[in-house]
C-alpha cells in the first residue's frame, strides 16, 4: 500500500499552495463570518433570497446547538441551508489533506478548535445536526427525503477519517463513531428501526471509509444496508413528503414546495432497487455519491448486486451522459441528469460537486476493475471541470460549469440565469468550494494504487511516493512536466531484492507512446497492454529508471452525432486538457469562428499562471451588421458566406474567466 506521497509537480504544487495558503484560510473566514463576502443566492434551485446574503452561519450554528444542548434559553439564531453543517466538515477534510502534505500549525489549531465546537454540539446519544437540534427537534430522521441528516453525518465521518489519518488524534474520530453508532441504532433491517436511507447519498461512502480505517464490521454492514434498501420501497421518500405536508411542516429548502415535480422518487435514485437502475436519473451529485459507494462497497464486500449497480451506472453516464469536460448534470431543474445524449452546452448544470463525485466514482471503479478508461475519466473531470471550479487566486468559485457562456444571455434569459460568467466569492448553497478544496488537497491519494504485488501508476504527477508492498519498502520518484509535456520518468530509489511488478495507465487519447528502461528502448515484447494499462513483464528493481513518453499533441475531437448540441462542431484537446476560446482573446461573437487546418502550441508562462496555449489560423464569418447597430433582416435567403482570416487563440478550459468577463466556448465550428 501507499504509505506517503509528496507532490512536487509545479502544476499541482502551485494549486495546492494556493488552496492551503489562500483558499482554506479564506473559507475559514467565510464560515466563521469574519469576512464580509457577497453571497450569491442564485444557485440553489429555490428562492434562496430567504437566506442571508451576508452571513454563512456555518460555525455559529454549532455554537448555537451547543448552547441549546446546555439548556440556554436564548442560544441565538441558527441560519443557512439545512445542510450548512457540511461546509464545516468539508473544510475540515481539506485541512486534513493539507496536514498530510505539509506542516500548517495555524490551520491545525483552527481545525482542532472547530472539532471542539462540533463535539460540544453533539448530543449524548451521538445525534448531530444543528438544524434539527435547534429548529425542529421533533422532526429528526423523519424527513429523510430532504433532511440531509445522514448527508451531513457522512461529511463529518469522511472528514474525521481523513483527519485521524493525517494527525493520529482521536477526538474527531470519537465524534464520528458516536454519530455512526447513532445512525446504526436508528437505521437497519431490525424491527423498530427505519427501513430506508437518506435522500442525499453520502453516508454510504463515509461508512465504508470509516470501516476501512476502524475495521468495525457494523459500519460495513450498515453501509451495505443503506445502499441496498434504496428503491426497495419506491414510495419511501414521497410518503414522508406527504406526511410532512399533512402535518403542516415547512419545506426544508427555502422557496421550494415539499411536493415538487423535481423531487419525486427518481430524483432520489429510489424508483427501483439500485441493481435494477439502468440509467443515471435525478440529482447528479446524489447519483455519483451513490455510485462511489456502490463501487467501493463492491471492492470491500464483493457483493455482486453492488457491482452490477455500479456497472450499469458507469456505462450509462460515461457512454451517454457526460460532457467532454467531465461535467455531468444537464439541467438546473433538480440539478439533474436528463436523458441520453442530452448535453446542452449553454444551459448545462455541470455542478463542481458532481465532477468531484465523478472522480470518487471513477477512482473506486478503478480500484475494483483496474481499467485505465476509469483513470481517463478521473483525469477528464479533474483537469477540466474541477479546476474550472476555482479562480486562479483561490477566492472565487463556480458552482455551474458551462461549455458555452455569454454574459448578456445569462442576464436576459431566465433559462440561463444559473450560468454565471464571474466566479462569486461564496454561495448561499456553498457545497462546491470546500468540496473542490478537499479534492485537490487529496490528490496524492489518486496517483497510484497497488494490487497484490503490483504498483499501478494512475495519474502523472511529479512526486515521490513510498510504498509498503507485502513488507517490501519501495520509494518511487516520478518526474514529469505533465500535463504540458508527455514524458514521465519513474526512478526506483528504494526496493527490496525481489523488486516489484509495475503497470502504468496509457490514456485513450494517446495514439503513440515509447518506453525506455535504463536508457534502452523497450519493444512490445517487454510489456503487455491490458485494459488501458501497460504491464511490464519484468520486475523493477532499485536503481531502475523507466521512461514513458506519451505523444502529446493537439487533437480535434467530434462528438457522437446523437449529441445534437455538438453536431457539426469540434473540440480541441491536448492530452487531458480541454481547450476553449474566450472573447478577451478572440473578440465577441465566438459562434462565427471557424478553426483552421493547423493547431500549434506554446507555453506562455505569464498567461493565467502559466499555461500551454494553442493557436489556429482560422477564419471568422463576416457580415457587415455583426458588431454594429445596422438594421438588417433577421432571416434572409442563403448567400455565399464571407470570411476573414483570424488567428484563433485557445486556452485551457480550466483557466477561463480569469480575465475580463466575456463569451466562452468549447465546441467550435470546423474549417469551412
Ligand atoms: O443538497 C446538498 C448539496 O447542495 C448538493 O449536493 C448540491 O447539489 C446542492 O444542492
Ligand atoms: Zn456543489
XYZ file of C-alpha atoms and ligand atoms in Angstrom:
683
model
C 0.000 0.000 0.000
C 0.926 3.618 -0.449
C 2.398 4.988 2.767
C 3.258 8.542 1.827
C 3.402 10.702 -1.241
C 4.957 14.118 -1.646
C 3.732 16.086 -4.595
C 6.428 18.161 -6.269
C 4.685 18.871 -9.583
C 4.862 22.591 -10.342
C 1.345 22.440 -11.793
C -0.242 20.759 -8.789
C 2.032 22.125 -6.093
C 1.116 25.656 -7.095
C -2.570 24.873 -6.917
C -2.240 23.076 -3.620
C -0.298 26.027 -2.232
C -3.000 28.450 -3.325
C -5.593 26.271 -1.671
C -3.573 25.783 1.520
C -2.430 29.363 1.843
C -5.291 31.332 0.327
C -8.430 29.297 -0.180
C -8.631 27.381 3.089
C -7.868 30.437 5.275
C -10.343 32.422 3.173
C -13.012 29.752 3.635
C -12.295 29.743 7.373
C -13.092 33.442 7.495
C -16.260 32.895 5.497
C -17.590 30.004 7.579
C -16.819 31.942 10.760
C -18.376 35.117 9.362
C -15.170 37.015 9.977
C -15.242 38.371 6.486
C -17.811 40.332 4.548
C -18.450 38.468 1.304
C -21.200 38.859 -1.165
C -23.020 35.536 -1.053
C -24.543 34.512 -4.390
C -28.050 33.212 -3.869
C -28.939 32.118 -7.389
C -27.818 28.527 -7.485
C -29.967 26.510 -5.137
C -32.853 25.925 -7.493
C -35.150 27.576 -4.983
C -35.604 31.108 -3.847
C -32.702 31.369 -1.508
C -33.198 35.088 -1.158
C -34.934 33.892 2.007
C -31.387 33.239 3.239
C -28.993 35.922 4.403
C -26.677 37.103 1.699
C -24.030 38.426 4.053
C -23.627 35.680 6.611
C -22.846 31.972 6.351
C -23.663 30.921 9.955
C -21.681 27.721 9.465
C -19.622 27.701 12.667
C -22.069 29.811 14.624
C -24.706 27.117 14.130
C -22.635 24.615 16.117
C -22.169 27.137 18.912
C -25.905 27.747 18.981
C -26.615 23.998 19.071
C -24.116 23.559 21.932
C -25.752 26.340 23.952
C -29.169 24.865 23.316
C -27.900 21.474 24.468
C -26.736 23.087 27.687
C -30.216 24.451 28.171
C -29.601 28.124 27.449
C -32.941 29.829 26.947
C -31.857 32.045 24.043
C -28.973 30.267 22.353
C -29.032 32.518 19.256
C -30.001 32.150 15.621
C -29.292 29.067 13.534
C -29.008 30.125 9.877
C -28.329 28.935 6.349
C -29.326 25.820 4.467
C -30.477 22.682 6.240
C -27.129 21.101 5.278
C -24.992 24.070 6.328
C -23.001 21.867 8.764
C -21.476 20.000 5.843
C -19.473 23.086 4.806
C -17.573 22.903 8.086
C -16.914 19.200 7.645
C -15.629 19.556 4.099
C -13.423 22.420 5.246
C -12.001 20.145 7.950
C -11.397 17.403 5.434
C -9.494 19.832 3.215
C -7.380 20.782 6.227
C -6.713 17.116 6.961
C -5.282 16.531 3.486
C -3.280 19.738 3.793
C -1.737 18.456 7.021
C -0.797 15.270 5.192
C 1.175 17.363 2.711
C 2.744 19.944 4.977
C 3.110 21.368 8.465
C 0.451 24.004 8.945
C 0.223 24.699 12.690
C -2.177 27.620 12.306
C -4.625 25.570 10.275
C -4.230 22.670 12.668
C -5.081 24.922 15.613
C -8.174 26.249 13.848
C -9.264 22.740 12.931
C -8.823 21.479 16.492
C -10.814 24.445 17.739
C -13.619 23.673 15.297
C -13.625 19.986 16.253
C -14.091 21.028 19.898
C -17.055 23.198 18.934
C -18.582 20.373 16.905
C -18.072 17.943 19.788
C -19.774 20.367 22.147
C -22.816 20.438 19.891
C -23.172 16.651 19.644
C -25.967 15.187 21.741
C -25.299 12.488 24.304
C -26.832 9.795 22.101
C -24.500 10.777 19.255
C -27.049 12.687 17.169
C -25.613 15.727 15.457
C -27.292 18.113 13.084
C -27.627 21.766 14.013
C -30.792 22.352 12.011
C -32.849 19.653 13.699
C -31.291 20.171 17.111
C -32.049 23.880 17.143
C -35.050 24.395 14.884
C -37.125 21.213 14.616
C -36.066 18.662 17.243
C -39.316 16.741 16.822
C -38.597 16.110 13.169
C -35.318 14.157 13.493
C -34.930 11.353 10.926
C -38.499 11.939 9.701
C -37.976 13.958 6.546
C -35.140 11.977 5.070
C -36.053 12.988 1.517
C -34.540 16.426 2.176
C -33.237 16.497 5.745
C -29.632 15.812 4.755
C -29.033 14.432 8.257
C -27.072 11.434 7.004
C -25.512 13.519 4.241
C -24.057 15.863 6.854
C -23.115 12.912 9.033
C -21.317 11.380 6.074
C -19.268 14.500 5.520
C -18.388 14.607 9.202
C -17.276 10.977 9.087
C -15.207 11.427 5.934
C -13.515 14.449 7.489
C -12.846 12.574 10.712
C -11.320 9.627 8.854
C -9.029 11.946 6.892
C -8.142 13.959 9.999
C -7.311 10.862 12.004
C -5.126 9.525 9.235
C -3.322 12.838 8.911
C -2.827 13.675 12.575
C -3.231 10.458 14.528
C -5.517 12.288 17.000
C -8.671 10.504 18.115
C -11.113 13.196 19.268
C -12.720 13.756 15.871
C -12.927 10.018 15.235
C -14.744 9.541 18.536
C -17.343 12.104 17.489
C -17.677 10.339 14.130
C -18.065 6.872 15.633
C -20.623 8.122 18.126
C -22.607 9.620 15.271
C -22.242 6.470 13.147
C -23.437 4.434 16.134
C -26.462 6.685 16.456
C -27.284 6.031 12.800
C -26.714 2.322 13.315
C -29.130 2.395 16.229
C -31.801 4.075 14.108
C -31.439 2.501 10.640
C -31.354 -1.150 9.653
C -33.438 -4.229 8.916
C -34.379 -4.862 12.550
C -37.887 -4.120 13.734
C -38.315 -0.649 15.136
C -35.524 0.808 13.000
C -36.010 2.948 9.911
C -36.089 0.820 6.749
C -34.754 3.447 4.437
C -31.830 5.726 3.704
C -31.104 9.430 3.277
C -32.467 11.311 0.257
C -28.948 12.568 -0.414
C -26.402 9.758 -0.543
C -23.072 10.368 1.156
C -23.296 8.392 4.402
C -22.762 5.135 2.482
C -19.341 6.144 1.165
C -18.404 7.637 4.534
C -19.271 4.466 6.445
C -17.184 2.435 4.027
C -14.243 4.751 4.663
C -14.845 4.534 8.385
C -14.836 0.757 8.093
C -11.571 0.843 6.140
C -9.987 2.805 8.975
C -11.547 1.144 12.031
C -12.257 -2.346 10.617
C -15.544 -2.209 12.543
C -17.825 -4.637 10.655
C -21.008 -2.876 11.808
C -20.121 0.122 9.660
C -19.594 -2.043 6.604
C -22.911 -3.817 7.150
C -24.738 -0.564 7.702
C -23.294 0.916 4.506
C -24.351 -2.174 2.551
C -27.803 -1.990 4.092
C -28.253 1.672 3.218
C -27.140 1.022 -0.364
C -29.431 -1.919 -0.913
C -32.538 -0.620 0.851
C -32.659 2.248 -1.609
C -35.568 1.887 -4.018
C -36.954 -1.250 -2.315
C -39.935 0.892 -1.422
C -40.221 3.482 -4.201
C -42.721 5.392 -2.089
C -40.410 5.732 0.912
C -39.462 9.383 0.372
C -42.714 10.504 -1.210
C -44.667 9.091 1.750
C -42.542 11.212 4.076
C -43.225 14.240 1.894
C -46.976 13.655 2.071
C -46.830 13.214 5.825
C -44.890 16.446 6.257
C -47.486 18.298 4.201
C -50.292 16.757 6.265
C -48.543 17.826 9.450
C -48.159 21.343 8.056
C -44.375 21.209 8.304
C -42.278 23.703 6.413
C -40.137 22.950 3.389
C -36.518 22.314 4.231
C -35.358 24.094 1.079
C -36.374 27.749 1.093
C -38.645 28.648 -1.776
C -39.303 25.070 -2.914
C -42.500 23.196 -2.129
C -42.164 19.887 -0.296
C -44.120 18.152 -3.042
C -42.456 19.453 -6.131
C -42.198 17.937 -9.626
C -38.387 17.826 -9.334
C -38.491 15.840 -6.073
C -40.046 12.511 -6.988
C -38.544 9.035 -6.498
C -36.077 9.185 -9.450
C -34.617 12.414 -8.056
C -33.510 10.346 -5.037
C -32.488 7.279 -7.117
C -35.228 5.380 -5.355
C -37.712 4.396 -8.040
C -36.180 0.887 -8.217
C -33.672 -1.160 -6.242
C -30.198 0.025 -7.170
C -29.176 -3.018 -9.177
C -32.213 -2.557 -11.414
C -31.418 1.067 -12.179
C -30.062 1.156 -15.715
C -29.857 4.927 -16.102
C -28.484 7.863 -14.169
C -31.596 9.750 -13.110
C -32.276 12.659 -10.830
C -29.903 14.832 -8.865
C -26.405 14.394 -10.292
C -24.387 14.764 -7.078
C -26.640 12.260 -5.352
C -26.120 9.821 -8.233
C -22.338 9.939 -8.179
C -22.090 9.803 -4.396
C -24.280 6.717 -4.559
C -22.130 5.271 -7.340
C -18.879 5.944 -5.470
C -20.228 3.932 -2.570
C -21.545 1.155 -4.813
C -18.099 0.756 -6.348
C -16.226 0.919 -3.038
C -18.806 -1.374 -1.463
C -18.150 -3.846 -4.289
C -14.399 -3.672 -3.550
C -14.880 -4.229 0.170
C -17.660 -6.825 0.136
C -17.515 -8.438 -3.302
C -21.314 -8.140 -3.347
C -22.482 -8.824 -6.926
C -25.551 -6.617 -6.587
C -23.377 -3.629 -5.773
C -21.060 -4.455 -8.664
C -23.924 -4.719 -11.122
C -25.427 -1.450 -9.994
C -22.088 0.375 -10.231
C -21.531 -1.072 -13.690
C -24.911 -0.036 -15.033
C -24.480 3.481 -13.776
C -20.945 3.708 -15.109
C -21.943 2.606 -18.586
C -24.861 4.996 -18.823
C -23.009 8.042 -17.501
C -19.781 7.608 -19.418
C -21.261 6.490 -22.696
C -24.274 8.778 -22.828
C -24.485 11.493 -20.207
C -21.112 13.097 -19.611
C -19.688 16.280 -21.101
C -16.238 16.294 -22.673
C -15.049 18.329 -19.683
C -16.088 15.573 -17.260
C -19.087 17.676 -16.208
C -22.384 15.926 -15.501
C -25.947 17.106 -14.946
C -27.653 18.702 -17.923
C -30.318 20.765 -16.219
C -30.706 23.147 -13.282
C -34.181 21.691 -12.672
C -33.401 19.416 -9.769
C -29.659 19.847 -10.561
C -30.131 16.700 -12.534
C -29.388 14.292 -15.308
C -31.941 14.385 -18.125
C -31.729 11.790 -20.906
C -29.189 10.089 -23.122
C -27.136 12.435 -25.318
C -28.911 15.493 -23.939
C -25.849 17.605 -23.297
C -26.621 21.263 -23.972
C -23.517 23.415 -23.648
C -25.117 26.678 -22.552
C -27.925 25.668 -20.187
C -25.874 22.838 -18.646
C -25.634 22.497 -14.879
C -22.319 20.653 -14.534
C -22.017 21.272 -10.807
C -18.466 21.242 -9.482
C -19.513 18.799 -6.722
C -20.864 16.408 -9.341
C -17.479 16.204 -11.039
C -15.787 15.750 -7.671
C -18.198 12.862 -7.085
C -17.467 11.504 -10.546
C -13.778 11.376 -9.625
C -14.638 9.385 -6.483
C -16.742 7.055 -8.604
C -14.044 6.608 -11.255
C -11.393 6.056 -8.593
C -13.392 3.403 -6.795
C -14.233 1.715 -10.094
C -10.532 1.748 -10.884
C -9.834 0.033 -7.567
C -12.439 -2.571 -8.433
C -11.698 -3.113 -12.130
C -8.180 -1.843 -12.802
C -9.392 -0.492 -16.104
C -7.426 2.506 -17.357
C -10.529 4.006 -19.006
C -11.698 4.823 -15.491
C -8.473 6.698 -14.866
C -9.111 8.641 -18.067
C -12.449 9.818 -16.700
C -10.817 10.746 -13.418
C -8.373 12.964 -15.308
C -11.061 14.405 -17.538
C -13.129 15.637 -14.588
C -10.107 16.741 -12.582
C -8.190 18.777 -15.165
C -11.266 20.386 -16.610
C -14.434 20.869 -14.564
C -12.952 20.605 -11.085
C -10.119 23.029 -11.783
C -12.503 25.368 -13.590
C -14.443 25.499 -10.331
C -11.934 27.931 -8.836
C -10.412 31.264 -9.734
C -6.661 31.121 -10.134
C -6.337 33.186 -6.942
C -8.393 30.620 -4.991
C -11.034 33.112 -3.883
C -13.831 32.721 -6.381
C -15.817 29.615 -7.266
C -18.034 28.194 -9.943
C -20.940 26.015 -8.970
C -22.209 25.647 -12.539
C -19.666 24.897 -15.272
C -20.889 25.768 -18.754
C -19.178 24.830 -22.001
C -20.593 27.903 -23.662
C -21.217 31.195 -21.907
C -22.363 34.650 -22.837
C -22.759 37.232 -20.051
C -25.508 39.069 -21.908
C -27.609 35.939 -22.401
C -27.127 34.888 -18.774
C -28.581 38.246 -17.810
C -31.577 38.353 -20.140
C -32.586 34.689 -20.342
C -34.048 33.202 -17.141
C -33.203 29.751 -18.507
C -29.531 30.706 -18.301
C -29.598 32.633 -15.049
C -27.796 29.828 -13.242
C -24.854 30.138 -15.649
C -22.608 32.745 -14.084
C -19.806 34.388 -16.018
C -17.889 35.549 -12.951
C -16.957 33.286 -10.041
C -18.664 34.535 -6.868
C -16.795 34.620 -3.550
C -19.352 32.329 -1.886
C -22.813 30.834 -2.266
C -25.876 30.521 -0.084
C -25.639 26.852 -1.011
C -21.878 26.526 -0.650
C -21.303 22.830 -1.234
C -18.829 23.273 -4.086
C -15.995 25.484 -2.735
C -14.928 23.248 0.166
C -15.548 20.149 -1.940
C -13.091 21.398 -4.514
C -10.582 22.206 -1.764
C -10.715 18.707 -0.274
C -10.479 17.119 -3.706
C -7.354 18.946 -4.845
C -5.626 18.638 -1.476
C -6.200 14.866 -1.520
C -4.694 14.431 -4.990
C -1.867 12.278 -3.648
C -4.381 9.513 -2.969
C -5.185 9.211 -6.661
C -1.701 8.941 -8.169
C -1.033 5.227 -7.567
C -2.841 2.127 -6.459
C -1.458 -1.244 -5.512
C -2.844 -4.633 -6.466
C -1.186 -7.518 -4.651
C 2.480 -7.281 -5.740
C 1.919 -4.671 -8.462
C 2.106 -0.886 -8.314
C -0.172 0.803 -10.820
C 0.520 4.367 -11.868
C -2.822 6.080 -12.464
C -2.051 9.788 -12.625
C 1.020 11.539 -13.956
C 2.133 13.853 -11.192
C 5.716 14.797 -10.349
C 6.067 13.260 -6.908
C 7.930 10.959 -4.582
C 5.949 8.020 -3.213
C 6.741 5.448 -0.542
C 5.058 2.052 -0.565
C 4.967 -0.991 1.612
C 4.303 -3.865 -0.758
C 3.933 -7.032 1.324
C 6.740 -5.894 3.605
C 8.930 -4.541 0.827
C 9.750 -0.836 1.153
C 9.698 0.940 -2.156
C 10.432 4.569 -2.972
C 9.387 5.712 -6.400
C 10.227 9.115 -7.788
C 8.021 10.244 -10.652
C 9.413 13.138 -12.722
C 7.228 14.838 -15.263
C 6.027 18.174 -16.509
C 2.602 16.740 -17.249
C 0.028 17.933 -18.325
C 2.143 20.203 -20.519
C 4.664 17.528 -21.536
C 4.198 13.802 -22.080
C 7.405 12.314 -20.691
C 7.119 10.548 -17.358
C 10.209 9.078 -15.687
C 9.963 6.609 -12.795
C 13.107 6.181 -10.766
C 13.181 3.330 -8.264
C 15.092 4.897 -5.396
C 14.498 2.053 -2.983
C 13.248 -1.505 -3.345
C 13.888 -4.940 -1.868
C 15.903 -7.588 -3.660
C 12.815 -9.175 -5.225
C 11.751 -5.958 -6.929
C 8.120 -5.408 -7.868
C 5.695 -5.517 -10.742
C 4.726 -2.239 -12.335
C 1.943 -1.052 -14.599
C 1.173 2.367 -15.988
C -2.020 3.749 -17.447
C -1.842 4.672 -21.110
C -4.639 7.176 -21.723
C -7.004 6.543 -24.601
C -6.131 9.883 -26.198
C -2.546 8.739 -26.646
C -2.025 7.245 -30.107
C 1.708 6.576 -29.800
C 3.984 6.030 -26.879
C 7.525 4.824 -26.315
C 9.157 3.194 -23.367
C 12.756 3.018 -22.165
C 14.287 1.123 -19.300
C 17.682 2.386 -18.172
C 18.070 4.253 -21.483
C 17.224 1.206 -23.613
C 14.153 1.225 -25.796
C 11.669 -1.473 -24.769
C 9.833 -3.279 -27.563
C 6.305 -4.653 -27.437
C 7.652 -7.972 -26.110
C 8.655 -6.309 -22.853
C 5.168 -5.396 -21.800
C 1.552 -6.357 -22.103
C -1.190 -3.840 -22.864
C -4.284 -4.799 -20.922
C -7.378 -2.741 -20.083
C -5.679 0.587 -20.628
C -2.544 -0.302 -18.651
C 0.874 -1.238 -19.829
C 2.159 -4.063 -17.582
C 5.924 -4.569 -17.572
C 6.820 -8.246 -17.908
C 9.995 -7.913 -15.806
C 10.116 -6.649 -12.232
C 11.521 -3.212 -11.480
C 14.484 -3.057 -9.097
C 16.290 -0.449 -7.080
C 18.205 1.900 -9.369
C 15.962 1.290 -12.405
C 14.803 4.214 -14.461
C 11.698 3.712 -16.558
C 10.754 6.434 -19.032
C 7.383 6.568 -20.698
C 6.758 9.126 -23.427
C 3.152 9.741 -24.337
C 2.757 11.578 -27.602
C 1.065 14.778 -26.551
C -0.293 16.782 -29.426
C -3.400 18.861 -30.068
C -6.293 16.784 -31.226
C -9.598 17.692 -32.858
C -12.485 15.786 -31.382
C -16.042 15.305 -32.568
C -18.981 14.154 -30.507
C -21.371 11.274 -31.075
C -23.834 12.675 -33.646
C -26.674 11.940 -31.236
C -25.482 14.855 -29.103
C -27.312 17.425 -31.155
C -25.753 20.343 -29.271
C -22.314 19.378 -30.603
C -23.334 18.248 -34.062
C -21.004 19.546 -36.747
C -18.692 21.069 -34.145
C -15.194 20.236 -32.993
C -13.488 20.481 -29.646
C -9.757 20.786 -29.120
C -7.872 18.624 -26.647
C -4.237 18.273 -25.796
C -3.749 15.291 -23.566
C -6.306 15.514 -20.772
C -6.790 19.256 -21.215
C -9.891 20.535 -22.974
C -9.398 23.906 -24.664
C -11.788 26.811 -25.147
C -11.878 30.207 -26.792
C -12.587 33.379 -24.868
C -13.803 36.752 -26.025
C -10.828 38.522 -24.461
C -8.504 36.763 -26.930
C -10.741 36.391 -29.954
C -13.387 39.127 -29.913
C -17.131 38.752 -29.440
C -19.480 36.529 -31.439
C -17.411 33.414 -30.932
C -20.089 31.491 -32.820
C -18.658 33.000 -36.039
C -15.204 31.481 -35.596
C -14.061 28.517 -37.681
C -10.958 26.574 -36.789
C -8.160 26.392 -39.364
C -6.230 23.365 -40.602
C -3.384 23.863 -38.153
C -3.111 23.813 -34.371
C 0.210 24.936 -32.974
C 1.023 25.403 -29.337
C 3.461 27.026 -26.975
C 3.814 27.588 -23.279
C 3.117 31.114 -22.015
C 4.485 31.479 -18.532
C 2.996 34.944 -17.982
C -0.507 33.999 -19.006
C -3.027 32.691 -16.457
C -0.337 31.474 -14.091
C 1.457 29.643 -16.900
C -0.499 27.681 -19.499
C 0.123 25.914 -22.775
C -1.885 27.828 -25.377
C -2.918 26.688 -28.828
C -3.371 28.749 -31.965
C -5.109 28.011 -35.207
C -5.061 30.047 -38.407
C -8.803 30.053 -38.659
C -11.481 32.261 -40.064
C -14.281 34.461 -38.905
C -17.543 34.639 -40.770
C -18.223 38.263 -41.574
C -21.366 40.177 -42.209
C -21.395 43.947 -42.111
C -24.101 44.077 -39.461
C -22.130 41.997 -36.940
C -20.964 44.126 -34.072
C -22.770 47.172 -35.409
C -26.196 48.626 -34.952
C -27.148 48.216 -38.600
C -30.763 47.238 -39.143
C -30.816 44.074 -41.168
C -33.302 41.304 -41.799
C -33.180 38.656 -39.125
C -33.505 35.987 -41.788
C -32.575 36.064 -45.443
C -32.133 33.766 -48.412
C -28.844 31.906 -48.065
C -25.947 33.728 -49.657
C -22.330 32.723 -50.088
C -20.551 33.083 -46.767
C -17.694 35.525 -46.480
C -14.777 35.015 -44.151
C -11.783 36.921 -42.928
C -8.684 35.300 -41.567
C -8.282 35.212 -37.839
C -5.632 33.699 -35.657
C -7.716 31.881 -33.063
C -6.241 31.553 -29.621
C -7.314 28.720 -27.351
C -6.609 28.414 -23.654
C -7.183 25.508 -21.268
C -10.830 25.429 -20.268
C -9.949 25.303 -16.572
C -8.432 28.776 -16.803
C -11.399 30.519 -18.399
C -12.978 33.528 -16.713
C -9.856 34.798 -15.025
C -9.542 37.949 -17.125
C -12.288 40.274 -18.345
C -15.816 38.937 -18.375
C -16.950 37.749 -21.786
C -18.069 34.960 -24.035
C -16.525 31.488 -23.895
C -16.936 28.331 -25.988
C -15.570 24.811 -26.055
C -17.286 23.398 -29.156
C -16.226 25.277 -32.281
C -17.045 25.351 -35.967
C -14.724 23.291 -38.128
C -12.772 24.601 -41.066
C -15.359 25.927 -43.574
O -28.032 19.140 -1.279
C -26.709 19.311 -0.819
C -25.869 19.848 -1.918
O -26.352 21.131 -2.284
C -25.939 19.043 -3.184
O -25.018 18.029 -3.256
C -25.737 20.074 -4.209
O -26.137 19.654 -5.481
C -26.541 21.222 -3.684
O -27.873 21.073 -3.967
Zn -21.783 21.697 -5.071
